[in-house]
PDB file of C-alpha atoms in Angstrom:
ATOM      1  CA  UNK A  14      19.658  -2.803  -3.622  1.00  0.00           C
ATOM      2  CA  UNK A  15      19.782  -2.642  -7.281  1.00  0.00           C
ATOM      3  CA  UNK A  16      17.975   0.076  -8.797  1.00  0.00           C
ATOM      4  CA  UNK A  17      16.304  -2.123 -11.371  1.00  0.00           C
ATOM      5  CA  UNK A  18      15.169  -4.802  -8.895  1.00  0.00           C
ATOM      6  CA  UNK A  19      13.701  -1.997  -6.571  1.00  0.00           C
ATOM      7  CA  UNK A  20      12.168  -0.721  -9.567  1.00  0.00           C
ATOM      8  CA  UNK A  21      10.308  -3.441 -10.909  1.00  0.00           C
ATOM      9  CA  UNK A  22       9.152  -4.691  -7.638  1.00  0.00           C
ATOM     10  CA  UNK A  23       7.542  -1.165  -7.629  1.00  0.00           C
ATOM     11  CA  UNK A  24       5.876  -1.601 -11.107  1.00  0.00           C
ATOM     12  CA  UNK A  25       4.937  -4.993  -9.418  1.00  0.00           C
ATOM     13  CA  UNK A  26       3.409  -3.407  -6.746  1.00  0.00           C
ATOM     14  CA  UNK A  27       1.582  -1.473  -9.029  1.00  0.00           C
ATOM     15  CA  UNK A  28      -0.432  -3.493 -10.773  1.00  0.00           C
ATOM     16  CA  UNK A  29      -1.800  -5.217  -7.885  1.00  0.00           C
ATOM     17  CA  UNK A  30      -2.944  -2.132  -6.515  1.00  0.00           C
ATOM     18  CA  UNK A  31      -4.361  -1.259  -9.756  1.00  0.00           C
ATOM     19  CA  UNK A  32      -5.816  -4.223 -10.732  1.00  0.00           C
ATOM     20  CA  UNK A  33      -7.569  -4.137  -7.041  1.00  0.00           C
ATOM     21  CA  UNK A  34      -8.814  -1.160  -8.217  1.00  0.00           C
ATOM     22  CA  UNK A  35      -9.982  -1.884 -11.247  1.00  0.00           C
ATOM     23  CA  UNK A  36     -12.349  -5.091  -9.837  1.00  0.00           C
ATOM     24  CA  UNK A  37     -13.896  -2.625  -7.059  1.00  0.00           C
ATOM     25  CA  UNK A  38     -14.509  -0.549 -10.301  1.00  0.00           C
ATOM     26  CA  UNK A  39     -16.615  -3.488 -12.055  1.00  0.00           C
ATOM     27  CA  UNK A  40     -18.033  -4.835  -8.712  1.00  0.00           C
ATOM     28  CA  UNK A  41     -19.743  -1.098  -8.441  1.00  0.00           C
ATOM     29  CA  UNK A  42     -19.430   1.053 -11.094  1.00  0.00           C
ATOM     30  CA  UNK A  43     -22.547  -0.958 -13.054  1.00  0.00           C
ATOM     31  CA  UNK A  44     -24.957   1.683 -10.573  1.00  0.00           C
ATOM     32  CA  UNK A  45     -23.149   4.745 -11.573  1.00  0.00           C
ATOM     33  CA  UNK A  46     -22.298   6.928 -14.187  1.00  0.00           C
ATOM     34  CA  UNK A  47     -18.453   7.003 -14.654  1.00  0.00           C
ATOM     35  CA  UNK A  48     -17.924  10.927 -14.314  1.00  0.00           C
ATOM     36  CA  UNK A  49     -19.266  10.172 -10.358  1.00  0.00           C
ATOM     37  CA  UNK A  50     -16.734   7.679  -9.831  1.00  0.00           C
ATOM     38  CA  UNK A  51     -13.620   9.537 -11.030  1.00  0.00           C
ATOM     39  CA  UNK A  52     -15.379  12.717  -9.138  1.00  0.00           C
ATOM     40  CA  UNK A  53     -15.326  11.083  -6.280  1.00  0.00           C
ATOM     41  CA  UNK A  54     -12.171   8.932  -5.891  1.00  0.00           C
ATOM     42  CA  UNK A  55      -9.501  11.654  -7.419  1.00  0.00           C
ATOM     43  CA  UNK A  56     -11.104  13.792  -4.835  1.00  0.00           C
ATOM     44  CA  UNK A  57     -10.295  11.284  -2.091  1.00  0.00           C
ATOM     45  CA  UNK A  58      -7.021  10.566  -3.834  1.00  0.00           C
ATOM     46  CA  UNK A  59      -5.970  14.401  -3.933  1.00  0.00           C
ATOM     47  CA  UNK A  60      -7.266  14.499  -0.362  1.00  0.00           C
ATOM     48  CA  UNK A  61      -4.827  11.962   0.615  1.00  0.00           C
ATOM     49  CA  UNK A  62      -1.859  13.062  -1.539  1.00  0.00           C
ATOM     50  CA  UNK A  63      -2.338  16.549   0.674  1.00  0.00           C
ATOM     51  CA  UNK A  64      -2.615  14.628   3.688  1.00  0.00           C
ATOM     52  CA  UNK A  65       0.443  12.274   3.266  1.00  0.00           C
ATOM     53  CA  UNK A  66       2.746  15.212   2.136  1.00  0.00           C
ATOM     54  CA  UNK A  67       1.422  17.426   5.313  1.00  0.00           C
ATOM     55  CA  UNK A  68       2.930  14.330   7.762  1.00  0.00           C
ATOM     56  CA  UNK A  69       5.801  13.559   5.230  1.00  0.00           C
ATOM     57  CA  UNK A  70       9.223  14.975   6.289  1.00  0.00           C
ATOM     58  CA  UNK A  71      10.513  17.461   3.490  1.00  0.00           C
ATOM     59  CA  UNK A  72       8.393  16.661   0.674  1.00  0.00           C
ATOM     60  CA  UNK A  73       5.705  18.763  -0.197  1.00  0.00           C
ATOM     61  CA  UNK A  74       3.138  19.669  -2.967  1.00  0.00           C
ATOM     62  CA  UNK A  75       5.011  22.061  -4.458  1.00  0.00           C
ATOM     63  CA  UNK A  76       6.424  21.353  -7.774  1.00  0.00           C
ATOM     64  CA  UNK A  77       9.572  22.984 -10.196  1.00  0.00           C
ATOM     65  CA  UNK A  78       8.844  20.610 -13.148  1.00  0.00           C
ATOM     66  CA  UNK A  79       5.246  23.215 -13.688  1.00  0.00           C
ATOM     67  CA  UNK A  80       5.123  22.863 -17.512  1.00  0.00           C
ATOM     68  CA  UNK A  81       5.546  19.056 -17.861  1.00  0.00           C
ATOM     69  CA  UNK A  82       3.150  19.020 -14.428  1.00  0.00           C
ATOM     70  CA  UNK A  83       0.335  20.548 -16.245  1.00  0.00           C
ATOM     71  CA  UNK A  84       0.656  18.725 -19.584  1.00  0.00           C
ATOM     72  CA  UNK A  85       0.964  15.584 -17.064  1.00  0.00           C
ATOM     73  CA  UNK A  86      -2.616  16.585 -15.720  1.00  0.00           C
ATOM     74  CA  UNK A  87      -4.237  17.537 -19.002  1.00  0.00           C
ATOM     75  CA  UNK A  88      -3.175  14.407 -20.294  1.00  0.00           C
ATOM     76  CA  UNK A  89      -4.480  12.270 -17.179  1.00  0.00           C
ATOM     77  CA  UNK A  90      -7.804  14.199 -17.851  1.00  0.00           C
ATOM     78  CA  UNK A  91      -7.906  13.396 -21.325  1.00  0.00           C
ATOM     79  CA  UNK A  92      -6.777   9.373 -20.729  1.00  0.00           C
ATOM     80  CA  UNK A  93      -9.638   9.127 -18.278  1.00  0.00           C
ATOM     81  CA  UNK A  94     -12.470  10.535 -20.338  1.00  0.00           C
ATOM     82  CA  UNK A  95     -10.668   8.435 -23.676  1.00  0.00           C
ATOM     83  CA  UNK A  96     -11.062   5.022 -21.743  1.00  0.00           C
ATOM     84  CA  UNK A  97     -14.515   5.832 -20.032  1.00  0.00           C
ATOM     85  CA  UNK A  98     -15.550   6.341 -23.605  1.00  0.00           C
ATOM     86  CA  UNK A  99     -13.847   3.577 -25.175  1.00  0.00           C
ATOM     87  CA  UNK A 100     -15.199   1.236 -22.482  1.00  0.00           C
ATOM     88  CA  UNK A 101     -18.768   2.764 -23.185  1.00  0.00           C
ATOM     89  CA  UNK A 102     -18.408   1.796 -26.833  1.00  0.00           C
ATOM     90  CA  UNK A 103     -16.510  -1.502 -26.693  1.00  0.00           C
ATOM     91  CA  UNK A 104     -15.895  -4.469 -24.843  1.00  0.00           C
ATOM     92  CA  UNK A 105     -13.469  -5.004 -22.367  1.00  0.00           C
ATOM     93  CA  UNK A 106     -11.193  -7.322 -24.203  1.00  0.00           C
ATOM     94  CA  UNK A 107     -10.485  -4.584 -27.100  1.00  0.00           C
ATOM     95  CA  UNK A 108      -9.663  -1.864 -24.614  1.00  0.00           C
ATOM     96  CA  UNK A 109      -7.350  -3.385 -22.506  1.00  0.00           C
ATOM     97  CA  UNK A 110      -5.795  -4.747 -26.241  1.00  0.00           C
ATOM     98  CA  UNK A 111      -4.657  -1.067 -26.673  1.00  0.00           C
ATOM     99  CA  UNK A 112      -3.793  -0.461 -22.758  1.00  0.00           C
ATOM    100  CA  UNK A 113      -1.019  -3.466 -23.544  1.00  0.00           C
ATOM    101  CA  UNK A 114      -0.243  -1.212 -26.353  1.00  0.00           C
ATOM    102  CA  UNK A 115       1.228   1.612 -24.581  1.00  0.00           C
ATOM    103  CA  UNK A 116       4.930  -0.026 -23.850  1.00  0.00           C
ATOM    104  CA  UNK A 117       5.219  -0.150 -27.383  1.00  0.00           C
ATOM    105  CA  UNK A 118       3.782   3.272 -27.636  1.00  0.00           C
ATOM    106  CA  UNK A 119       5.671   4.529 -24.634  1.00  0.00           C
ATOM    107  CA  UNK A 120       8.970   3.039 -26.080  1.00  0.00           C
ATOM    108  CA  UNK A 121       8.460   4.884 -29.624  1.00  0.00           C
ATOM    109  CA  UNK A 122       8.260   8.131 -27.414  1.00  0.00           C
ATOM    110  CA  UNK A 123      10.934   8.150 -25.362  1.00  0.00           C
ATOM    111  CA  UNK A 124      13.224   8.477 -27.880  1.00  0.00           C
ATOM    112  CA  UNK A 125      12.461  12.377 -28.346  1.00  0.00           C
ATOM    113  CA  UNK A 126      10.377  12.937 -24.943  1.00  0.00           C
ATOM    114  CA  UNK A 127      13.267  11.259 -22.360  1.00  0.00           C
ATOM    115  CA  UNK A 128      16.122  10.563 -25.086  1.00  0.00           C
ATOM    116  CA  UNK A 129      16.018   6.988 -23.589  1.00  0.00           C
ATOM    117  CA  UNK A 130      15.594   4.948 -26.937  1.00  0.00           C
ATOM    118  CA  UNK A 131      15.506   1.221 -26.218  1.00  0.00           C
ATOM    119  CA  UNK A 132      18.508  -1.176 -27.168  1.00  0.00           C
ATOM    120  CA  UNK A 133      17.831  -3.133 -30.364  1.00  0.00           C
ATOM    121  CA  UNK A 134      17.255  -6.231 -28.052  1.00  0.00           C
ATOM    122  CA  UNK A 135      14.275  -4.519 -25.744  1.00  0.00           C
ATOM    123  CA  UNK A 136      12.006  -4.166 -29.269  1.00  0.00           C
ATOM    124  CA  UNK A 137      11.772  -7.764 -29.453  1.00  0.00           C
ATOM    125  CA  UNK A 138      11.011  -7.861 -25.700  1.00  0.00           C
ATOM    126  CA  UNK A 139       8.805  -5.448 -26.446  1.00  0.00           C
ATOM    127  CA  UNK A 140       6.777  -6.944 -29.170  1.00  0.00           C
ATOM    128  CA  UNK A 141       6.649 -10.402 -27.303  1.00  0.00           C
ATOM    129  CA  UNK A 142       5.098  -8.585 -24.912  1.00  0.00           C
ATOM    130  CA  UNK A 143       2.437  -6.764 -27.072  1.00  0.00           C
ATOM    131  CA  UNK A 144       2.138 -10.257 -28.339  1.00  0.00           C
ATOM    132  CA  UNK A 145       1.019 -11.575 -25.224  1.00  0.00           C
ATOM    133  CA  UNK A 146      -1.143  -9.029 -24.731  1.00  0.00           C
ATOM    134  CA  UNK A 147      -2.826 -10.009 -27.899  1.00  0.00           C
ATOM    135  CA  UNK A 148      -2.904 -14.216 -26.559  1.00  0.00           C
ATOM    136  CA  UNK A 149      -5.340 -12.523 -23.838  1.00  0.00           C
ATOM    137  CA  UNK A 150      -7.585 -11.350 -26.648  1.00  0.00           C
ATOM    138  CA  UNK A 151      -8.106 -14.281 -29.016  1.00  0.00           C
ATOM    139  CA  UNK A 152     -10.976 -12.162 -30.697  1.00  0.00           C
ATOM    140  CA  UNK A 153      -9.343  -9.532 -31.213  1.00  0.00           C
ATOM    141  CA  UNK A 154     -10.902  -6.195 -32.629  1.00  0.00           C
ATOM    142  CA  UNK A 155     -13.758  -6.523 -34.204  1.00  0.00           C
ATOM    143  CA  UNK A 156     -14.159  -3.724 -36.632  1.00  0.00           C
ATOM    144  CA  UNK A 157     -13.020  -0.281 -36.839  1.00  0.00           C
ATOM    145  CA  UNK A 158     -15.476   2.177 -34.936  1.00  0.00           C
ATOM    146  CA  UNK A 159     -15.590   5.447 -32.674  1.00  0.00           C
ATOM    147  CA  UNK A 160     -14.789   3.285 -29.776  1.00  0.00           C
ATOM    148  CA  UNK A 161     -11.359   2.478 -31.225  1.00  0.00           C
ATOM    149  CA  UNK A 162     -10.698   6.051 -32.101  1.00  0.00           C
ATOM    150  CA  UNK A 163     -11.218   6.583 -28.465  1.00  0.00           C
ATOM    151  CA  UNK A 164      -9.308   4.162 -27.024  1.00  0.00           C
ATOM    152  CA  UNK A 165      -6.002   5.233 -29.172  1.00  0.00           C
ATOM    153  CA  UNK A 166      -6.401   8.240 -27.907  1.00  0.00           C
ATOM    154  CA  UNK A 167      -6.366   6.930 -24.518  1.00  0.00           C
ATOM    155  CA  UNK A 168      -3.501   4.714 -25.049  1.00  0.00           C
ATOM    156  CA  UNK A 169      -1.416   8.090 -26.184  1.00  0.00           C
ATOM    157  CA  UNK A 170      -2.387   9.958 -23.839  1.00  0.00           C
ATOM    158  CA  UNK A 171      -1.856   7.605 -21.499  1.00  0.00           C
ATOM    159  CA  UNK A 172       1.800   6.403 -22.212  1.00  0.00           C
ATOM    160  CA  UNK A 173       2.427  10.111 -22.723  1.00  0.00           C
ATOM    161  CA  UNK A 174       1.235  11.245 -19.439  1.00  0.00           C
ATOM    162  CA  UNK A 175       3.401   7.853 -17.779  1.00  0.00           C
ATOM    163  CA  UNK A 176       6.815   9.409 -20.098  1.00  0.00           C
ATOM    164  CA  UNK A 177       6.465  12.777 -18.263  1.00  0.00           C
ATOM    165  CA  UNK A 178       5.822  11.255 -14.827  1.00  0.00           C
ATOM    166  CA  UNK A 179       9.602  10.011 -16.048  1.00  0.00           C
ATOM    167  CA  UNK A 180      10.750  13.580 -17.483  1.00  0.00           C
ATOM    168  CA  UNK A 181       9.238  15.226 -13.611  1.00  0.00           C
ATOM    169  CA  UNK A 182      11.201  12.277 -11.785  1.00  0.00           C
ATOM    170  CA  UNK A 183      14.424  12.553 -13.443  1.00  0.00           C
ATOM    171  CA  UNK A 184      14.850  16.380 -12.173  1.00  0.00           C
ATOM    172  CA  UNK A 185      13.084  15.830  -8.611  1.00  0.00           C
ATOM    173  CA  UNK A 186      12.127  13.322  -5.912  1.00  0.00           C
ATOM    174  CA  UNK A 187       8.054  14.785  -5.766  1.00  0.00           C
ATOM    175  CA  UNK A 188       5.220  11.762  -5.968  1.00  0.00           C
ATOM    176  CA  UNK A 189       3.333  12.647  -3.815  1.00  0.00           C
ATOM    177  CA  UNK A 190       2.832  16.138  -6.036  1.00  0.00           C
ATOM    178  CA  UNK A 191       2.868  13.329  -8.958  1.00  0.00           C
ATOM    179  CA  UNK A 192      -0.601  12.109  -7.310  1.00  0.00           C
ATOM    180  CA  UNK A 193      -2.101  15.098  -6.181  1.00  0.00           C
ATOM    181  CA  UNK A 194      -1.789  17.378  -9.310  1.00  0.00           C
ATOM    182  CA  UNK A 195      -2.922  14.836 -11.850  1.00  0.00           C
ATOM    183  CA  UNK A 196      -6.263  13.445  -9.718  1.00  0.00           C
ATOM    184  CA  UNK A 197      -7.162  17.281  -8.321  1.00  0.00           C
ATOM    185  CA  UNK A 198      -7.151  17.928 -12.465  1.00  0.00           C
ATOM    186  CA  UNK A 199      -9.383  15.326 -12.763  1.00  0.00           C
ATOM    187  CA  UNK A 200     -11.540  15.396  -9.998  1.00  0.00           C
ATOM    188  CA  UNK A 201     -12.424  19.323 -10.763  1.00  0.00           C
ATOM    189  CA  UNK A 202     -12.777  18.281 -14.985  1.00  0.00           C
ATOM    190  CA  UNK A 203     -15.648  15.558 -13.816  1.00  0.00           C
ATOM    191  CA  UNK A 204     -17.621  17.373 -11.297  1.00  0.00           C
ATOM    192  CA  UNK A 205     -18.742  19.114 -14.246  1.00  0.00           C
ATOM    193  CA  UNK A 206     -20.380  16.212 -14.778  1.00  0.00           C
ATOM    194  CA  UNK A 207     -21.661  15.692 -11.174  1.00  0.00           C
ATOM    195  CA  UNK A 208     -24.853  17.741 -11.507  1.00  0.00           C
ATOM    196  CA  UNK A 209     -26.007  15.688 -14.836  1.00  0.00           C
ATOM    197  CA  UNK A 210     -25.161  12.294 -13.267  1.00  0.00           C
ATOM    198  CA  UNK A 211     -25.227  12.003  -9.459  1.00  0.00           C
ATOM    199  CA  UNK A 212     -26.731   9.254  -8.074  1.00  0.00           C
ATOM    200  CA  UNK A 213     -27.436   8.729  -4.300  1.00  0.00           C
ATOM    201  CA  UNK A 214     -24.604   6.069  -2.809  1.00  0.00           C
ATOM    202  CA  UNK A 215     -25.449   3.301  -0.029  1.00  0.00           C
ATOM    203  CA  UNK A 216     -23.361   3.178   2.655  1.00  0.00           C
ATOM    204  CA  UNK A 217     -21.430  -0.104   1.077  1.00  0.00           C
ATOM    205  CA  UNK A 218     -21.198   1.374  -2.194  1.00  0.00           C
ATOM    206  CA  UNK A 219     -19.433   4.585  -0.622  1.00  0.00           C
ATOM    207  CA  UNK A 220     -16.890   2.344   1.414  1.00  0.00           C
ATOM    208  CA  UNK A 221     -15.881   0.531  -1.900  1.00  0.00           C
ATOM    209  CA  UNK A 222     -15.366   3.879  -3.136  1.00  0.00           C
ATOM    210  CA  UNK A 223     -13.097   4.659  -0.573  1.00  0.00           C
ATOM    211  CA  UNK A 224     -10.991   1.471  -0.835  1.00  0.00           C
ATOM    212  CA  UNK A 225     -10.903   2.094  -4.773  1.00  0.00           C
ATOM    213  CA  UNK A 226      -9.505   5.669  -3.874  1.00  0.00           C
ATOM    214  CA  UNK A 227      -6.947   3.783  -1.458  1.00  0.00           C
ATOM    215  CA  UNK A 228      -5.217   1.329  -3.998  1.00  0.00           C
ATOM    216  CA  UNK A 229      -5.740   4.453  -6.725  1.00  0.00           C
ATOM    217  CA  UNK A 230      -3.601   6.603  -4.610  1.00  0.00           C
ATOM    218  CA  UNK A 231      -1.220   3.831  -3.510  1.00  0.00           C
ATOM    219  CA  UNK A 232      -1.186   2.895  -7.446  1.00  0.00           C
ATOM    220  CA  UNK A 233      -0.499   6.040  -8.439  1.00  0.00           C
ATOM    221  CA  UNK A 234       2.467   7.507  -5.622  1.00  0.00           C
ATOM    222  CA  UNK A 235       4.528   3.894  -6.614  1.00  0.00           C
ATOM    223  CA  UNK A 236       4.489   4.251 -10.548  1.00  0.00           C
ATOM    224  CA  UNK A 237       5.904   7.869  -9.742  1.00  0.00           C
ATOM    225  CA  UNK A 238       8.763   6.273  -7.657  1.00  0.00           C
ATOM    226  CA  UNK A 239       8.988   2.799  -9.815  1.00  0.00           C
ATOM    227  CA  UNK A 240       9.284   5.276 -12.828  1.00  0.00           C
ATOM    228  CA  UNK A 241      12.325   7.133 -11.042  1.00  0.00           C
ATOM    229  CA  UNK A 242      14.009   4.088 -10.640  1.00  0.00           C
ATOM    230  CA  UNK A 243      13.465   2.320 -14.253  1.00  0.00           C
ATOM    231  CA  UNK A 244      13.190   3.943 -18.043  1.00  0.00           C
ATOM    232  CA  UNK A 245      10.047   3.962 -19.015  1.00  0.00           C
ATOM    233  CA  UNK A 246      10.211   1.076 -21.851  1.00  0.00           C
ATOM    234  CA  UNK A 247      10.860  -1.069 -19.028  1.00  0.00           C
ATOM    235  CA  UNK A 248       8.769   0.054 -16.314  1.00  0.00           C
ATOM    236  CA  UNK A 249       6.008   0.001 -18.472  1.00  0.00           C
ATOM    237  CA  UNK A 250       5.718  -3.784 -20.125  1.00  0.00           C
ATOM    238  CA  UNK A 251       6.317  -4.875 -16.325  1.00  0.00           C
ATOM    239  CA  UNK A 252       3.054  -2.855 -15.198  1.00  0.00           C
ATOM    240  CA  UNK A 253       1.387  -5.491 -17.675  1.00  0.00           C
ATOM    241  CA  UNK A 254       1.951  -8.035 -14.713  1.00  0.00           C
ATOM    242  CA  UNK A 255      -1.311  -6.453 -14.088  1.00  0.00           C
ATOM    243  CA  UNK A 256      -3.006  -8.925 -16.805  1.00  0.00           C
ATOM    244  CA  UNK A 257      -1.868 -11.836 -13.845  1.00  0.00           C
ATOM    245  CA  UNK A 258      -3.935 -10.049 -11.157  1.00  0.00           C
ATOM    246  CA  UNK A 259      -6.698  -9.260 -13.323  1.00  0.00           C
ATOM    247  CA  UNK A 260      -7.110 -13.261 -13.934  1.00  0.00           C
ATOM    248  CA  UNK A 261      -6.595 -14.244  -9.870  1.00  0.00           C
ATOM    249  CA  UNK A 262      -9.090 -11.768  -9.590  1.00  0.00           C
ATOM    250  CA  UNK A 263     -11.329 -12.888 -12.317  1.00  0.00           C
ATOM    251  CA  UNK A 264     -11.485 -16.286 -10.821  1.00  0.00           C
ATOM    252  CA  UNK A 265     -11.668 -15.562  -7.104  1.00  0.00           C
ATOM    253  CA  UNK A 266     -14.264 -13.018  -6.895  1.00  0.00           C
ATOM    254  CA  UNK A 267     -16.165 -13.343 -10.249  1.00  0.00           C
ATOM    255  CA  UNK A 268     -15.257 -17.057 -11.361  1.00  0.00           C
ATOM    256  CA  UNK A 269     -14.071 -16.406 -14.562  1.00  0.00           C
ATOM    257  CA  UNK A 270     -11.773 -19.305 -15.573  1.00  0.00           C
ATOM    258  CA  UNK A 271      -9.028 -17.733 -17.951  1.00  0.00           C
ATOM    259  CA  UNK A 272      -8.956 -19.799 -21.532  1.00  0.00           C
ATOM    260  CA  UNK A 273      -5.548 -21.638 -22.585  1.00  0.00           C
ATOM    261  CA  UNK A 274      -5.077 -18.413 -24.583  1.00  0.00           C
ATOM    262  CA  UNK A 275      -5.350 -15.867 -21.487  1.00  0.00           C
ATOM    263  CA  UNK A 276      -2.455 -18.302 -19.824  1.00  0.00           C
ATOM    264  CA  UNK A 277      -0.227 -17.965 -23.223  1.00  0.00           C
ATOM    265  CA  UNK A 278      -0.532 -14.357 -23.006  1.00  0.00           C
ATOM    266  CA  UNK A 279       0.200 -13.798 -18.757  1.00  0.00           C
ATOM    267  CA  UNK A 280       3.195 -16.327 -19.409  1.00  0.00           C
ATOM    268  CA  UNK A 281       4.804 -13.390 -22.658  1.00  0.00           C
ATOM    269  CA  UNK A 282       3.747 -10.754 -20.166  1.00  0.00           C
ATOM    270  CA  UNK A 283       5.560 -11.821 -17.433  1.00  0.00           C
ATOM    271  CA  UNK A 284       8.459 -13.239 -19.498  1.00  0.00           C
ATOM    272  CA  UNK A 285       8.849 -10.051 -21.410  1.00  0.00           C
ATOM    273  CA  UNK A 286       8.619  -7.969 -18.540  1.00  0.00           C
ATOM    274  CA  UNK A 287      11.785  -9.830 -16.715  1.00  0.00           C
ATOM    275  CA  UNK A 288      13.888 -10.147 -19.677  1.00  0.00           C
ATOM    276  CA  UNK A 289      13.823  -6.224 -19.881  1.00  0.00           C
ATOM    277  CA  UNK A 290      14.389  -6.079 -16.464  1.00  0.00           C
ATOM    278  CA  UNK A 291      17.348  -8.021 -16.410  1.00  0.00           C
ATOM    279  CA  UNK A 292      18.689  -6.264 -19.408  1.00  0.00           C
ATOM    280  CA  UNK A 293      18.450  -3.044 -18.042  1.00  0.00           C
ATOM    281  CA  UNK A 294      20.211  -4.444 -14.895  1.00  0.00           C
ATOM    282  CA  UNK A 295      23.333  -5.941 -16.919  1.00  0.00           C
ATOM    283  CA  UNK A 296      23.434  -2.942 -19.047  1.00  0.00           C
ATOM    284  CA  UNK A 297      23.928  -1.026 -15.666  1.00  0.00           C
ATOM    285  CA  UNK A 298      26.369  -3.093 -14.757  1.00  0.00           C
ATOM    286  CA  UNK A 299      28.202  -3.035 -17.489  1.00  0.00           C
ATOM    287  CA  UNK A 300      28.590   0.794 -17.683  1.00  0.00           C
ATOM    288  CA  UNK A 301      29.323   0.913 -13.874  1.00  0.00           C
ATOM    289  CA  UNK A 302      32.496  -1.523 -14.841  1.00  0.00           C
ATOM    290  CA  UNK A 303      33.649   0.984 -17.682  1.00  0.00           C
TER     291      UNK A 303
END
């Protein structure tokens, strides 16, 4: 199968599992401090990155990329305390604005980072996608403020921390290492937290934990393998397919009917998304002809 195609499917995959993720997160994390959350599930997300490679046939935790590894974890650290922040301080609407900022961010990078600049013709994918991003936000930011400060720094960090999951891939096959490196980082960073914010957990609460720690690590070992297969200004604007889920989910479980301007934006998303996948694949085609 085509490399592309199995790629995006994977990025596809990947927002579902992440936007699952994300609706246990609002259905529960209203009780609870967010340092006890991310405690808790990159625990049980390391746990079963250790688990899966101890079964797994010739893969193991073990990791050659150690530099880029360790930035990669410092940088998933830093993206997770940047967006608890930033959703402390701001809605929800002007976060995920700069989340469907990072394929624009992620494409300026990896120029220098993965020496994979985009074709003239991906920008304007590119910016239809940011643009449709924007369509989901009709209010768009309000006013500067420290939550905004926080959430750029999220949105760096976080396409930064995606680029190097690219850099690790490109020398070895490791995701499972990709999962468990990253989350042990920041499970050990926010039980710092733990002693300042622990709340008892009823036994419902601590099985939605589990199945948010589930779709986190199956989230997590696929955008290491989807970012193997695709560069990462195309992997990326695909993961914001996610926008889709988070409106099926929006409606189904919280009945949140999505205004004409939420459609406008999922149909750019999408349409972005599969133009850059399909001009990756000709481009591939093309230089297998040559």
């Amino acid at each position: 199968m085509n490399p592309s195609v199995v790629g995006a499917a994977l990025a596809v995959l990947f927002t579902g599992m992440i936007a699952a993720a994300d609706g246990i997160t609002k259905l529960v994390a209203g009780n609870y401090e967010a340092p006890q959350l991310y405690a808790l599930a990159a625990a049980l997300v390391a746990l079963m990155a250790a688990g899966a490679s101890g079964v797994s046939r010739g893969e193991t935790l073990r990791i050659r990329s150690v530099k880029p590894m360790i930035l990669r974890t410092v940088l998933t650290v830093v993206a997770a305390i940047a967006f608890f922040q930033a959703f402390r301080h701001l809605p929800f609407a002007d976060v995920f604005l700069f989340i469907g900022l990072i394929p624009l961010i992620a494409a300026a990078l990896s120029g220098p980072i993965l020496g994979e600049t985009p074709r003239p013709v991906a920008w304007l994918a590119l910016s239809i996608g940011a643009g449709g991003v924007i369509f989901l936000m009709p209010g768009g930011i309000s006013g500067a403020q420290a939550g905004h400060l926080w959430a750029l720094v999220a949105a760096l960090s976080g396409a930064v921390s995606m680029l190097l999951a690219r850099v690790i891939a490109k020398v070895e096959r490791a995701p499972l290492a990709q999962v468990f490196w990253p989350n042990l980082g920041l499970a050990l960073v926010m039980a710092l937290a733990l002693p300042f914010v622990w709340k008892p957990m009823g036994v419902m609460d601590g099985i939605w934990i589990v199945t948010y720690a589930g779709f986190l690590f199956g989230a997590r070992y696929v955008s290491a393998e989807a970012m193997r297969f695709l560069p990462a200004y195309v992997a990326m604007p695909v993961m914001n397919v996610q926008f889709v889920w988070m409106v099926g989910i929006g409606i189904y479980a919280f009945g949140e009917i999505p205004s004409f301007g939420t459609v406008m934006g999922v149909m750019l998303v999408i349409a972005s998304g599969l133009y850059l996948v399909a001009e990756e694949t000709i481009a591939r085609g093309a230089a297998q002809d040559v």
